[in-house]
Coordinates of C-alpha atoms in Angstrom, one line a residue:
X1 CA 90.1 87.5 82.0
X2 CA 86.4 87.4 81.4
X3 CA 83.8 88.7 83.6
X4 CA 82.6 85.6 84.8
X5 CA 86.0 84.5 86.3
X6 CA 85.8 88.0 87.3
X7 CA 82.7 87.8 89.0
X8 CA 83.3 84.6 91.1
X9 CA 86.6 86.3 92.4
X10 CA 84.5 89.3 93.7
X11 CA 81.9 87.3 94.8
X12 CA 84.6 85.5 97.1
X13 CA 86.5 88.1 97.9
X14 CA 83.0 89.8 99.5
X15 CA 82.5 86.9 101.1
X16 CA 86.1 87.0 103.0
X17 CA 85.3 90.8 103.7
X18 CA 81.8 89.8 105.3
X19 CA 83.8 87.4 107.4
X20 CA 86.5 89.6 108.6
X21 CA 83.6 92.4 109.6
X22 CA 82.0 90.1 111.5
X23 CA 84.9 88.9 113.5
X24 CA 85.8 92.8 113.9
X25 CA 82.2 93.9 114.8
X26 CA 82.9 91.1 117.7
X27 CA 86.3 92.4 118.4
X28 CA 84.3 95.8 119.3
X29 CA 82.8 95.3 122.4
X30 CA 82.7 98.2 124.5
X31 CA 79.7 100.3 125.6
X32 CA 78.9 103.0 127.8
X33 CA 78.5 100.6 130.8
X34 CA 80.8 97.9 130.0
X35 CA 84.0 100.5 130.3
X36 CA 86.6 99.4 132.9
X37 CA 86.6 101.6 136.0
X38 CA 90.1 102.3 135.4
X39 CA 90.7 106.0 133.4
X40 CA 93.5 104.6 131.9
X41 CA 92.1 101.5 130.6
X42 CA 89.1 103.4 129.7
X43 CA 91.4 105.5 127.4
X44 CA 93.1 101.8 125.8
X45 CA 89.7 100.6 125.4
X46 CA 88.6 103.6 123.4
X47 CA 91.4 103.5 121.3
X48 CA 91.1 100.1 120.2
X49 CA 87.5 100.5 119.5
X50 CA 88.2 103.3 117.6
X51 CA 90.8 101.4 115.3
X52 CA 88.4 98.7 115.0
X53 CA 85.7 101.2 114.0
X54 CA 88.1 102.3 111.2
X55 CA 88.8 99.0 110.3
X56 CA 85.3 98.2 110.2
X57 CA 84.5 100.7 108.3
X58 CA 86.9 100.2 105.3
X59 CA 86.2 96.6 104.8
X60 CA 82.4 97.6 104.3
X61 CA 83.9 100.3 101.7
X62 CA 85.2 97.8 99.9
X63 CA 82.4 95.4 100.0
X64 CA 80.1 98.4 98.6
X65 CA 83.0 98.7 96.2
X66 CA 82.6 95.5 95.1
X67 CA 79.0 95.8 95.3
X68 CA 79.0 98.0 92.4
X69 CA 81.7 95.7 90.2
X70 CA 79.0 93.1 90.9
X71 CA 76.6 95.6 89.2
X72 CA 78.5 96.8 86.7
X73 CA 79.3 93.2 85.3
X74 CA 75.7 92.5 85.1
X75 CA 75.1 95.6 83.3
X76 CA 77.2 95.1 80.6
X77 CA 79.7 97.8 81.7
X78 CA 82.6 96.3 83.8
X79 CA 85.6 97.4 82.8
X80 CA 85.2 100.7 80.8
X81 CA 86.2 104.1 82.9
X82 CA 83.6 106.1 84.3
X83 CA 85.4 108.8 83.3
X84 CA 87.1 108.5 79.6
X85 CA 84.7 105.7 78.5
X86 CA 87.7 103.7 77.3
X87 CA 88.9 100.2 79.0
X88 CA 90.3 100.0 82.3
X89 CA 93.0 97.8 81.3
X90 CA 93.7 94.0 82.5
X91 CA 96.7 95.1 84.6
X92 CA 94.6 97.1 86.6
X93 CA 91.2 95.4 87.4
X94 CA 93.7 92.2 88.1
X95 CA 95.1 95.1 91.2
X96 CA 92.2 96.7 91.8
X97 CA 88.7 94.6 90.1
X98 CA 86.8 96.6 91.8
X99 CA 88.6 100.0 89.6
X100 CA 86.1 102.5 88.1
X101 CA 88.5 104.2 86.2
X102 CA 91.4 103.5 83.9
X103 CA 94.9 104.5 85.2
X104 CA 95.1 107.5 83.1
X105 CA 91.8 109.2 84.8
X106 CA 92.3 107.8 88.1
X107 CA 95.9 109.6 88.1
X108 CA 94.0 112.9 87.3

């Protein structure tokens, strides 16, 4: 595939992950004072914040992960292994275009 197809699939796939943060950022919406009264919806509300917060925080991972794809096909560099210097091969960047390393280093 060449980097520009490559590049418009990572550009859209940040945009979906942008999206999806924002509807979880809204799905977060308990502070200090806005905690039900009740101790034991207190403790569901937590909870769910706290999944959300994990949620949240992968999808902006992955945006950062793609971040640096972005990067890396304007450099010149997209698809080689950070590690071994050789190509990341087509099966993989079509799982995972966002890969730094080849399957070989990534296993190490």
């Amino acid at each position: 595939m060449d980097t520009e197809k490559r590049k418009q699939e990572l550009l859209l796939k940040k945009e979906e992950l942008i999206s999806k943060e924002s509807r979880v950022t809204q799905g977060i919406r308990h502070t200090e004072n806005e905690l039900s009264r009740n101790f034991e919806d207190q403790a569901t509300e937590r909870e769910n914040d706290e999944v959300l917060d994990a949620l949240k925080n992968g999808i902006n991972l992955e945006i950062r992960q793609i971040d640096a794809a972005l990067m890396r096909i304007n450099e010149g560099s997209y698809g080689i292994c950070v590690s071994c210097g050789k190509q990341v091969g087509a099966k993989r960047q079509e799982a995972l275009p966002y890969a730094t390393q080849c399957i070989e280093c990534a296993s190490n």
